[in-house]
PDB file of C-alpha atoms and ligand atoms in Angstrom:
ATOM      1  CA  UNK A 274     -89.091 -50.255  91.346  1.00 97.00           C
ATOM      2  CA  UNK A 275     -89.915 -53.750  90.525  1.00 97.00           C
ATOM      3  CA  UNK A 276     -90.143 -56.799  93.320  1.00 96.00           C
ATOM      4  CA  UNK A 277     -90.781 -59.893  92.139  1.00 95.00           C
ATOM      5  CA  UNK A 278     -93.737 -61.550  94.518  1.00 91.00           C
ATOM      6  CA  UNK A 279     -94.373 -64.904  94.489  1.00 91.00           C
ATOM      7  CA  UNK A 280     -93.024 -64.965  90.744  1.00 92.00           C
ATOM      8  CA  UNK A 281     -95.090 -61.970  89.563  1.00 96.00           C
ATOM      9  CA  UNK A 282     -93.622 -58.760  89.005  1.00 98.00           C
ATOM     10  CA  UNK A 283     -95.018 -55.402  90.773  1.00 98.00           C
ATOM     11  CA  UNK A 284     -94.090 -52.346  90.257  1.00 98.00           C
ATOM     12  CA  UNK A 285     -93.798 -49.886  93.509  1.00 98.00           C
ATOM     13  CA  UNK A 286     -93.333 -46.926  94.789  1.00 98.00           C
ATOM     14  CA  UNK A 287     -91.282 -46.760  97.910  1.00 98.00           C
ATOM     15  CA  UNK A 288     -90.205 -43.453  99.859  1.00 98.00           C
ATOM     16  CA  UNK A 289     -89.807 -41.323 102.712  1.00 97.00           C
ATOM     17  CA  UNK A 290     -89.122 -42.595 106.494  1.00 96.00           C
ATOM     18  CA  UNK A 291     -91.866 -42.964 109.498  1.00 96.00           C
ATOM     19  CA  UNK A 292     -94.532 -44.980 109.943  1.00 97.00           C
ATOM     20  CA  UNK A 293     -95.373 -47.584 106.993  1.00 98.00           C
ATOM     21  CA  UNK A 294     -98.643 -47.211 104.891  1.00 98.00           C
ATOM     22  CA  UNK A 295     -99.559 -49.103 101.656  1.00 98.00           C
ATOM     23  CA  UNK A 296    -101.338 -46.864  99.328  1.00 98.00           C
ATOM     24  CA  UNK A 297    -103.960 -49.181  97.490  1.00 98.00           C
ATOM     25  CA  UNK A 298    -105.124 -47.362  94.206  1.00 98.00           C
ATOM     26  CA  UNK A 299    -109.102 -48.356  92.956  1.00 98.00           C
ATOM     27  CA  UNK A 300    -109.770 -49.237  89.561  1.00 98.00           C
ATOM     28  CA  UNK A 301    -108.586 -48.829  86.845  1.00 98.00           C
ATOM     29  CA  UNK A 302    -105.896 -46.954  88.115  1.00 97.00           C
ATOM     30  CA  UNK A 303    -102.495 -46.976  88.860  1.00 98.00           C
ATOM     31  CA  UNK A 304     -99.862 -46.203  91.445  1.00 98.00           C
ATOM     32  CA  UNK A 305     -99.935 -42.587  90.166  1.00 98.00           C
ATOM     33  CA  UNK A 306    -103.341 -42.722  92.101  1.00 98.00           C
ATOM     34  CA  UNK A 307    -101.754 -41.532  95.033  1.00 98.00           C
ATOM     35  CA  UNK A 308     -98.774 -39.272  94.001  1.00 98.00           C
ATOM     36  CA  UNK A 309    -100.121 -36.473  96.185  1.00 98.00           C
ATOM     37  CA  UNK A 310    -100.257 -38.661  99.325  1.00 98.00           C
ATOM     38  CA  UNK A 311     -96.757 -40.115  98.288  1.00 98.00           C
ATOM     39  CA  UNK A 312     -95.045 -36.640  97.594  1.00 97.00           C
ATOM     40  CA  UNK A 313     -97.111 -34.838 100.546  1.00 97.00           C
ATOM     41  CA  UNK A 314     -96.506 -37.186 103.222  1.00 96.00           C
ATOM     42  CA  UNK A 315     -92.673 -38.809 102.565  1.00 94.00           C
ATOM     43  CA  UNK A 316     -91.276 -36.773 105.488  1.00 95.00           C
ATOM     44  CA  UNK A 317     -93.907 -38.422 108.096  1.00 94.00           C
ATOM     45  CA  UNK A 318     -94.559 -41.627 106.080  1.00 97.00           C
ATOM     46  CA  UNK A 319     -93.344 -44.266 104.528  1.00 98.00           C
ATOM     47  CA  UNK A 320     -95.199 -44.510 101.313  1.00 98.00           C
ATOM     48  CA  UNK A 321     -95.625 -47.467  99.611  1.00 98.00           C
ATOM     49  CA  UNK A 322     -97.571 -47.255  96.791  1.00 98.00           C
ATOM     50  CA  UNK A 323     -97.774 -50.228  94.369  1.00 98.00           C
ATOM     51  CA  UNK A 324     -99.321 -51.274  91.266  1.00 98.00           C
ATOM     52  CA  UNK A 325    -101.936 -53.954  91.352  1.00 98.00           C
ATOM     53  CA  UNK A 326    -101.688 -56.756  88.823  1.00 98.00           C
ATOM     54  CA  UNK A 327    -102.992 -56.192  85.725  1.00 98.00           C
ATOM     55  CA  UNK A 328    -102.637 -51.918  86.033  1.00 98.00           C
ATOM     56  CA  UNK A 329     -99.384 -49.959  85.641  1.00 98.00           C
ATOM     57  CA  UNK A 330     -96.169 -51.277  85.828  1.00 98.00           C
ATOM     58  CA  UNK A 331     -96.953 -54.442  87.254  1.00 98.00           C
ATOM     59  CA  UNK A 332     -97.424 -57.852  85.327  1.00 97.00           C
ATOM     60  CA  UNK A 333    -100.819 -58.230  83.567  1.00 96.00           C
ATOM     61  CA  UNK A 334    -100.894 -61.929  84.652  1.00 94.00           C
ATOM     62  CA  UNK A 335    -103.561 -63.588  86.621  1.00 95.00           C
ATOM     63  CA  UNK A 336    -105.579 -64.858  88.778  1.00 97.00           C
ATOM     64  CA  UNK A 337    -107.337 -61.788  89.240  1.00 98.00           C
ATOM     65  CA  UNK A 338    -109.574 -61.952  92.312  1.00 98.00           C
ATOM     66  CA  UNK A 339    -109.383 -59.335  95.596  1.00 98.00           C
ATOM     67  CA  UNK A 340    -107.696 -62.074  97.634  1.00 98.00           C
ATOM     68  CA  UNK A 341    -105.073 -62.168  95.408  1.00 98.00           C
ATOM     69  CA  UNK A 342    -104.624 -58.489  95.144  1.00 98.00           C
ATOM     70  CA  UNK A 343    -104.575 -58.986  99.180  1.00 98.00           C
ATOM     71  CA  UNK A 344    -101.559 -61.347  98.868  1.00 98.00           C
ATOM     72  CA  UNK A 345     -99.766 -59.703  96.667  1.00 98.00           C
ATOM     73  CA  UNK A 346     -99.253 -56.457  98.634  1.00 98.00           C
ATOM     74  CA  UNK A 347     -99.035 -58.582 101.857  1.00 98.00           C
ATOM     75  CA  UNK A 348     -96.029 -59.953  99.683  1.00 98.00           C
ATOM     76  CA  UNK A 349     -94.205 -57.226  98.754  1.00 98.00           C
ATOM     77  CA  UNK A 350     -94.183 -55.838 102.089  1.00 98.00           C
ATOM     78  CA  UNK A 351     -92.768 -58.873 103.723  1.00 98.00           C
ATOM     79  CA  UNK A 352     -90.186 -58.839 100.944  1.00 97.00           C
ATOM     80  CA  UNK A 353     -89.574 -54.936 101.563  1.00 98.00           C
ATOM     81  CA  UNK A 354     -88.839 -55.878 105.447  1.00 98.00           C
ATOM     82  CA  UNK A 355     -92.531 -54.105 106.441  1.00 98.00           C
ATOM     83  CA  UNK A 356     -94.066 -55.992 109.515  1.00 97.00           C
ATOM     84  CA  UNK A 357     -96.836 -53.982 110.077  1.00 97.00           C
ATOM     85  CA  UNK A 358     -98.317 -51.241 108.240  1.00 98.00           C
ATOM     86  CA  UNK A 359    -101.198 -48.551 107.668  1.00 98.00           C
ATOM     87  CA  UNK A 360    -103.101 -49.910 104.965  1.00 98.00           C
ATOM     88  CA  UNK A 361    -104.840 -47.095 102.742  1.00 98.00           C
ATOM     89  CA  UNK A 362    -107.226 -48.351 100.217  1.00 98.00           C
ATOM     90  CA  UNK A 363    -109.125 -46.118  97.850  1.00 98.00           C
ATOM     91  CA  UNK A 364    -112.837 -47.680  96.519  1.00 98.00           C
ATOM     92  CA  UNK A 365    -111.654 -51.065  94.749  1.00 98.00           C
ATOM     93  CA  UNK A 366    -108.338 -50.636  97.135  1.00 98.00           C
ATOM     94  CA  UNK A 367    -110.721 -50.356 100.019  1.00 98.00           C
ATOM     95  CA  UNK A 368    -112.360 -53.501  99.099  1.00 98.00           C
ATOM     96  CA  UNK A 369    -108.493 -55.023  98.976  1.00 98.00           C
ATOM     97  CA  UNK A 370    -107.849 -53.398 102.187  1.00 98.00           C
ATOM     98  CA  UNK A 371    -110.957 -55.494 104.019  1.00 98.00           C
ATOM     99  CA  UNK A 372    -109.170 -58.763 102.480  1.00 98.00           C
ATOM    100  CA  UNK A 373    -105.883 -57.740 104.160  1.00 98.00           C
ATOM    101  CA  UNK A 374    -108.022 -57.297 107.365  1.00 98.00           C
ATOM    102  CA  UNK A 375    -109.293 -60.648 106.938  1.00 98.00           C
ATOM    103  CA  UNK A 376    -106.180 -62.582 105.051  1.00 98.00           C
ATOM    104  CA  UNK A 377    -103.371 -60.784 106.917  1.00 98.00           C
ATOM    105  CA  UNK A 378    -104.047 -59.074 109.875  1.00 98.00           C
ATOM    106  CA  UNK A 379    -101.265 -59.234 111.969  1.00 98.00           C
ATOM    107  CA  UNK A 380     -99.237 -56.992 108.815  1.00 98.00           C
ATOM    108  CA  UNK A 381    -102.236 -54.284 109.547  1.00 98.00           C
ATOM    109  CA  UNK A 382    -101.826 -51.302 112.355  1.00 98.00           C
ATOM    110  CA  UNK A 383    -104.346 -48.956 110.618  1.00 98.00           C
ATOM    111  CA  UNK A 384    -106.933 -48.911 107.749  1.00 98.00           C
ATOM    112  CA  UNK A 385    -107.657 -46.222 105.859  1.00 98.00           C
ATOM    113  CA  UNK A 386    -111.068 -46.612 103.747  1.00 98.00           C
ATOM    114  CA  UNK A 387    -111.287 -44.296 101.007  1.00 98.00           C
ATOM    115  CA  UNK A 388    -114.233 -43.701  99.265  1.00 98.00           C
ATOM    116  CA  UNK A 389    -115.212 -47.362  99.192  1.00 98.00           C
ATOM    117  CA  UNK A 390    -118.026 -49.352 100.769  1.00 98.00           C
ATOM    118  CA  UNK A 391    -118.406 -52.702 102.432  1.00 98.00           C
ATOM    119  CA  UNK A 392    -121.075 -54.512 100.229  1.00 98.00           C
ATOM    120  CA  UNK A 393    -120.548 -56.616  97.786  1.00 98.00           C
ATOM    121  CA  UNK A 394    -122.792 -56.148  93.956  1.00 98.00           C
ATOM    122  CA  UNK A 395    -125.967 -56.009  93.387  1.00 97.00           C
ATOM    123  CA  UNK A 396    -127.057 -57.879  90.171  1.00 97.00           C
ATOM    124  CA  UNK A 397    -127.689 -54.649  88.593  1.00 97.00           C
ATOM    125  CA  UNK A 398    -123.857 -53.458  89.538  1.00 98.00           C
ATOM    126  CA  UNK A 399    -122.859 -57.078  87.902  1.00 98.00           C
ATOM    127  CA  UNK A 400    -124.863 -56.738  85.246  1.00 98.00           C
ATOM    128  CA  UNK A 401    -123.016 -53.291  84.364  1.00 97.00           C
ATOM    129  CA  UNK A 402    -119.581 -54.764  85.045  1.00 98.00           C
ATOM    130  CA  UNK A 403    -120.511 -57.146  82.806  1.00 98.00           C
ATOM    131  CA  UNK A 404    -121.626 -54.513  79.889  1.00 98.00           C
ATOM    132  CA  UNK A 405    -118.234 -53.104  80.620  1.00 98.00           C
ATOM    133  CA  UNK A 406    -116.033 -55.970  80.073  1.00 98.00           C
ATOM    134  CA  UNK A 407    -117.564 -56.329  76.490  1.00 98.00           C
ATOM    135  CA  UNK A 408    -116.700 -52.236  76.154  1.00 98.00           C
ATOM    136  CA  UNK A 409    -113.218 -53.110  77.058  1.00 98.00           C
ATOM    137  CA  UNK A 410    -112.998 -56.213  74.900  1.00 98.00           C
ATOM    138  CA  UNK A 411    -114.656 -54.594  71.906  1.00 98.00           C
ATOM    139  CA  UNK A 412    -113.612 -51.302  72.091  1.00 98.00           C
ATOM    140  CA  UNK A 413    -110.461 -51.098  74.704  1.00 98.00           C
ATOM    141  CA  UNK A 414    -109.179 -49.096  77.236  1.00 98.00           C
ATOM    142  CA  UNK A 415    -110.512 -45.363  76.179  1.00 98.00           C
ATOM    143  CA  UNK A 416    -114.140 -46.489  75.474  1.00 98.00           C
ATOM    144  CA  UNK A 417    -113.547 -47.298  79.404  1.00 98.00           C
ATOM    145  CA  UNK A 418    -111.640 -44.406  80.493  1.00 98.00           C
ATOM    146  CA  UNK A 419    -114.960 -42.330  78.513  1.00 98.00           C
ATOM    147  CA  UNK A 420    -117.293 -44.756  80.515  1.00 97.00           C
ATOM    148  CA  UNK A 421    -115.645 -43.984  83.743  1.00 96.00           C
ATOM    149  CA  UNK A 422    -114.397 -40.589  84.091  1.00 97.00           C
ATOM    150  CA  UNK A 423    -117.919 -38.527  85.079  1.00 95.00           C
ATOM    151  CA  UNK A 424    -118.456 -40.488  87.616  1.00 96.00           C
ATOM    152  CA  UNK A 425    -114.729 -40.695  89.056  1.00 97.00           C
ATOM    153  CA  UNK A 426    -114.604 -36.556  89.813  1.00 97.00           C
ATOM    154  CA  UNK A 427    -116.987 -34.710  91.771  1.00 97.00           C
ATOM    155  CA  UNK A 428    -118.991 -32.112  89.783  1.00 97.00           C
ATOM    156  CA  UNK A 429    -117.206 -28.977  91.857  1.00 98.00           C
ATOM    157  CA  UNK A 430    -113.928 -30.122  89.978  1.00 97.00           C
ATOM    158  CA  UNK A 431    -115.251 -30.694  86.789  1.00 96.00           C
ATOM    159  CA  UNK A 432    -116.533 -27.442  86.436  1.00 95.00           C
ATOM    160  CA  UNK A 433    -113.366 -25.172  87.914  1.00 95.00           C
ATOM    161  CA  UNK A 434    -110.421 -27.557  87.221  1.00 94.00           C
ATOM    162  CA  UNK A 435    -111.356 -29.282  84.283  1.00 89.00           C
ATOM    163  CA  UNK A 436    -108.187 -30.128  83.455  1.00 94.00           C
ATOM    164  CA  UNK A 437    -108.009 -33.016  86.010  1.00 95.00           C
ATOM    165  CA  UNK A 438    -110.167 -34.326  83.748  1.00 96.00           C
ATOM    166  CA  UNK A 439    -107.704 -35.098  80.925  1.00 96.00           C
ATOM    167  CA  UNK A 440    -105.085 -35.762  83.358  1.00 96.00           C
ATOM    168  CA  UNK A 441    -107.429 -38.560  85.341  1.00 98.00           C
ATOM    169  CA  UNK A 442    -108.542 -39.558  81.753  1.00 98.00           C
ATOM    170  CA  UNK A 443    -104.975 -40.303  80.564  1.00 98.00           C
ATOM    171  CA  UNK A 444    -104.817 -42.904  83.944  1.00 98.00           C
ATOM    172  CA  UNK A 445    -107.949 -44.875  82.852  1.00 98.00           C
ATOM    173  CA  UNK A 446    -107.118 -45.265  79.853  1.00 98.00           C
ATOM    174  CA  UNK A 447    -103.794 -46.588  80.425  1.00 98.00           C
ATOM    175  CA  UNK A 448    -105.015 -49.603  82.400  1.00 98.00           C
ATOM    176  CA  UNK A 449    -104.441 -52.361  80.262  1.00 98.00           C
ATOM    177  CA  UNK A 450    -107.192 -54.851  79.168  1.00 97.00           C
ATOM    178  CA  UNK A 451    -106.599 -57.744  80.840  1.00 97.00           C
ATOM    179  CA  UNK A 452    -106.644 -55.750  84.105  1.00 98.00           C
ATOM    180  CA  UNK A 453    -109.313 -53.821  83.560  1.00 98.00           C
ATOM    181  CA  UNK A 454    -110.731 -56.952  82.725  1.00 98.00           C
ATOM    182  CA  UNK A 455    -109.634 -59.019  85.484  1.00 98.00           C
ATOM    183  CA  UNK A 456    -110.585 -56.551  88.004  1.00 98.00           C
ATOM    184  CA  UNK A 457    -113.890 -55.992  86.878  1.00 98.00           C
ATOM    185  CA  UNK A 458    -114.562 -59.608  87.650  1.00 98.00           C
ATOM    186  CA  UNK A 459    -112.178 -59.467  91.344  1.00 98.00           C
ATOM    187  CA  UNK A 460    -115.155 -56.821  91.982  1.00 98.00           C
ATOM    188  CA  UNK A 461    -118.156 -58.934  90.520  1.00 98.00           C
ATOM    189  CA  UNK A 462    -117.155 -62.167  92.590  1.00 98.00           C
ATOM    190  CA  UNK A 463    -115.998 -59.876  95.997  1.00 98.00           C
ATOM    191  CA  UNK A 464    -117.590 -61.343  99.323  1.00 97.00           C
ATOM    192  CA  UNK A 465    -120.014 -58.725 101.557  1.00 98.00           C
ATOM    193  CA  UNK A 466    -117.347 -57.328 104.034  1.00 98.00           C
ATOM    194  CA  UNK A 467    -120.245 -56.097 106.248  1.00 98.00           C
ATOM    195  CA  UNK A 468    -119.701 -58.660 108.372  1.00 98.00           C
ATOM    196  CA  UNK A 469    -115.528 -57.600 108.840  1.00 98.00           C
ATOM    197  CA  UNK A 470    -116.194 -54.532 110.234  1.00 98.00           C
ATOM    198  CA  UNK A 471    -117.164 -55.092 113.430  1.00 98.00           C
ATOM    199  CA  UNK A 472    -113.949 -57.268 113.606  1.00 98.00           C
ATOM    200  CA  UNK A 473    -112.044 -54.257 112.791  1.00 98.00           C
ATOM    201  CA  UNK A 474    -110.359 -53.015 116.156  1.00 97.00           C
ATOM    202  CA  UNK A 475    -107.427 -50.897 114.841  1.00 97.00           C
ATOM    203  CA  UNK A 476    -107.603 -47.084 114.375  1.00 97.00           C
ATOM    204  CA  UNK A 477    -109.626 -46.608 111.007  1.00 98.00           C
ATOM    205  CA  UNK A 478    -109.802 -43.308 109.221  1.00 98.00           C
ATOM    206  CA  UNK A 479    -113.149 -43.384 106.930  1.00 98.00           C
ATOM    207  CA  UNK A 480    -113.132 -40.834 104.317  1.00 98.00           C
ATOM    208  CA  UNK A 481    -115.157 -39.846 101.626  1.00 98.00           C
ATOM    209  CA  UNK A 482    -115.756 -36.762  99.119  1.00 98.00           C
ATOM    210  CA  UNK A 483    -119.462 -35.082  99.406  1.00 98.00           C
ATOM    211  CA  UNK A 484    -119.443 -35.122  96.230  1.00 98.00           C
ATOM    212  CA  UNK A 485    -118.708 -38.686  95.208  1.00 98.00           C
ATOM    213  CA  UNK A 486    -121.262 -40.562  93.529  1.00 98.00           C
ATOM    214  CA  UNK A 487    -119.742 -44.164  93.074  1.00 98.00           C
ATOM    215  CA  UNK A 488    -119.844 -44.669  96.637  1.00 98.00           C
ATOM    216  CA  UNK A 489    -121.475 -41.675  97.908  1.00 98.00           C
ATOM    217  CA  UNK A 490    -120.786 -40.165 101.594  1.00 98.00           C
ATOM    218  CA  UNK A 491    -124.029 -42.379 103.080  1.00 98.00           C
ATOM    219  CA  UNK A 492    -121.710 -45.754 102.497  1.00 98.00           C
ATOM    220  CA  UNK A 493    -118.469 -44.214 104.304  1.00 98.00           C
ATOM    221  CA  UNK A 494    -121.120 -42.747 107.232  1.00 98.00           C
ATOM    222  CA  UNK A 495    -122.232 -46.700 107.148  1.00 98.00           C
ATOM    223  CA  UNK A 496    -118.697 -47.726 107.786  1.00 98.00           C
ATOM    224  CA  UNK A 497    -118.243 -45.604 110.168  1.00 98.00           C
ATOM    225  CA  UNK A 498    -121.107 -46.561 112.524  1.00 98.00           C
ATOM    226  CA  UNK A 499    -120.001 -50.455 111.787  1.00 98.00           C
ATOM    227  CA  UNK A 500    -116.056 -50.317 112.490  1.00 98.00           C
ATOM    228  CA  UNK A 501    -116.086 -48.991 116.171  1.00 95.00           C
ATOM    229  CA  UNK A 502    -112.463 -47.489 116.566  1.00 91.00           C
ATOM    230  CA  UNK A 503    -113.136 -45.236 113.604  1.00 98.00           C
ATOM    231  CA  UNK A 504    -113.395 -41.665 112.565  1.00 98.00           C
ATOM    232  CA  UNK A 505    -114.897 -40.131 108.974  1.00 98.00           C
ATOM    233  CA  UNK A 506    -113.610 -37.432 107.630  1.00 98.00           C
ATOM    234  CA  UNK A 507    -115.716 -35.487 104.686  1.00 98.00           C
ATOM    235  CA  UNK A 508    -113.621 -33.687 101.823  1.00 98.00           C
ATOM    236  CA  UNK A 509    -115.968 -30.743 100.634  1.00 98.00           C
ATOM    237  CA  UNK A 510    -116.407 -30.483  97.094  1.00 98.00           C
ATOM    238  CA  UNK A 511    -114.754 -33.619  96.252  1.00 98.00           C
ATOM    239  CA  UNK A 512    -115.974 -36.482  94.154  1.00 98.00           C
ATOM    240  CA  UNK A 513    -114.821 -40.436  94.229  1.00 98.00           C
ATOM    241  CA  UNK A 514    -110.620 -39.607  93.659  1.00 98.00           C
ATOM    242  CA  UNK A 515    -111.014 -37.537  96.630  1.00 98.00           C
ATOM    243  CA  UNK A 516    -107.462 -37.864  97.430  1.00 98.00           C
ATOM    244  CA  UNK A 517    -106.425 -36.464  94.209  1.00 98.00           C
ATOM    245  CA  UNK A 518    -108.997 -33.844  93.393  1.00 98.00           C
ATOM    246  CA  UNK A 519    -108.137 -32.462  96.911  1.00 98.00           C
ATOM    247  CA  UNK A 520    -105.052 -33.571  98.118  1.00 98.00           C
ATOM    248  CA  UNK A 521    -104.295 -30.520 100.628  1.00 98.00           C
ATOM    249  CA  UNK A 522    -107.319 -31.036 102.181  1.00 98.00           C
ATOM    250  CA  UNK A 523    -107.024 -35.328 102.314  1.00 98.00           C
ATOM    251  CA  UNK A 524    -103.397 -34.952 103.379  1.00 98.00           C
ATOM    252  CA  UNK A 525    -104.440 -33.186 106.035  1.00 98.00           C
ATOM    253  CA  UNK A 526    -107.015 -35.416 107.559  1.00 98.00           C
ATOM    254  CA  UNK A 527    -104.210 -38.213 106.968  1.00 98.00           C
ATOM    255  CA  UNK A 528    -101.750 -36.626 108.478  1.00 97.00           C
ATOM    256  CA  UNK A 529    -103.767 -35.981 111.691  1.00 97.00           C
ATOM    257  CA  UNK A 530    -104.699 -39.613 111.610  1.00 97.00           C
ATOM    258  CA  UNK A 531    -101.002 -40.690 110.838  1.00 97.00           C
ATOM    259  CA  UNK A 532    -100.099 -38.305 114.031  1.00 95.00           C
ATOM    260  CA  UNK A 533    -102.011 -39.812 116.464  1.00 93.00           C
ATOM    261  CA  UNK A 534    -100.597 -43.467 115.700  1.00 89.00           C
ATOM    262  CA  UNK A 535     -98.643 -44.950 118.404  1.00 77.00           C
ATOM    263  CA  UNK A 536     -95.475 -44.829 116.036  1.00 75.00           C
ATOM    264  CA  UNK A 537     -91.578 -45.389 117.153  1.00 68.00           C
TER     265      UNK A 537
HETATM  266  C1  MLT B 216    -113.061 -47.785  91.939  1.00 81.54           C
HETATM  267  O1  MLT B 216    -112.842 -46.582  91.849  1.00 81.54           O
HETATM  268  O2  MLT B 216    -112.206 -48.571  92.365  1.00 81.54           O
HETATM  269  C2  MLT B 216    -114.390 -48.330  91.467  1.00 81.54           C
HETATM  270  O3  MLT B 216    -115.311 -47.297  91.377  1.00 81.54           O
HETATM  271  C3  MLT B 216    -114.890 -49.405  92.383  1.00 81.54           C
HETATM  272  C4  MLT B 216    -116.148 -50.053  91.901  1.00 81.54           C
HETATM  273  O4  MLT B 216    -116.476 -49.979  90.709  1.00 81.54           O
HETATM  274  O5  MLT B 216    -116.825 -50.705  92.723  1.00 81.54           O
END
């Protein structure tokens, strides 16, 4: 489905009946990001799972910053009747999720923070980010996808299901350039959310694959001791998609969490 939000069109995912959550993919992927949440949880949940600007079905058009990413899904759930929902953000979702925290909180009953962290770039990290947006310029969306992908799954998967490989691949490099672009700066120019989390005061469910090395287990245990009202869960022998490479096993921490919201 398609909503137009404040004149841009984004493309979402909207099923199943319970409590609201907005599924907030990283980059550069897509709404298919969290199909296993989406199809697991519909009969507990109501998933909504959109495409940010610039990925999927959504319109490639700027800006492109965080805050904006923020506003948009703050957007389409006003405009799909949503006063207040869980907001699940995975890595570059997570950092959208802290500008909803900050930009929209009253929409916000829960956070989930998924495989993400709270600081903003080093210069180093920049100065990669930087080397990327020439790959994608120069060389497009695969040279990106073949940039990415080792680092998205955890080494457990990529030695016995090495097919998730191909099928992950296939979602990087179907970003298209001017998102992959655009988010690579949103990231670049992101504030520190350190100081957020001690603002956070809703039920927040940290969690993290051991095996993820983008923003290994050490950052979620860091957001854990920070947001007070929060519990991490570790998925074994998972790497940065830890939702997808282990969705039984995320689904199940989620739905725990999702259980023990006060939800009519
Ligand atoms: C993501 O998965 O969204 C990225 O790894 C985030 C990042 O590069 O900081």
């Amino acid at each position: 489905m398609i909503a137009l939000c404040d004149g841009v069109e984004i493309a979402y995912d909207d099923v199943g009946t319970g409590i609201p959550v907005a599924f907030i993919h990283g980059f550069p992927h897509n709404r298919s990001l969290w199909a296993p949440q989406v199809s697991g949880l519909l009969d507990r949940a109501r998933c909504i799972a959109p495409d940010l600007r610039g990925f999927g079905d959504s319109s490639r058009s700027g800006p492109f910053n965080i805050d904006q990413y923020a506003d948009d899904v703050a957007t389409l759930l006003g405009t799909l009747g949503v006063e207040r929902a869980v907001v699940a953000g995975l890595s570059m979702g997570g950092y959208v999720a802290f500008s909803m925290w900050r930009r929209h909180r009253a929409i916000v009953r829960g956070l989930v923070l998924a495989d993400t962290r709270a600081g903003a770039d080093s210069d180093e990290t920049r100065a990669k980010r930087q080397a990327l947006i020439e790959v994608a310029r120069t060389r497009g969306s695969g040279a990106v996808a073949d940039a990415q992908i080792t680092g998205m799954i955890g080494k457990t998967t990529r030695e016995k299901r090495s097919g998730m490989i191909d099928e992950v691949h296939r979602m990087l490099e179907s970003a298209p350039g001017e998102g992959i672009v655009g988010a690579l700066e949103a990231m670049m120019a992101r504030p520190d959310s350190t100081p957020t989390l001690a603002t956070i005061d809703v039920p927040t469910l940290v969690v993290v694959g051991s095996e993820d090395v983008l923003t290994p287990p050490s950052e979620a245990e860091f957001l854990h001791r920070e947001i007070r009202n929060s519990r991490l869960e570790v998925i074994d022998h998972a790497g940065h998609v830890s939702n997808y490479e282990r969705p039984a096993a995320f689904n199940h921490v989620l739905s725990e969490y999702l259980a023990g919201m006060d939800y009519t």
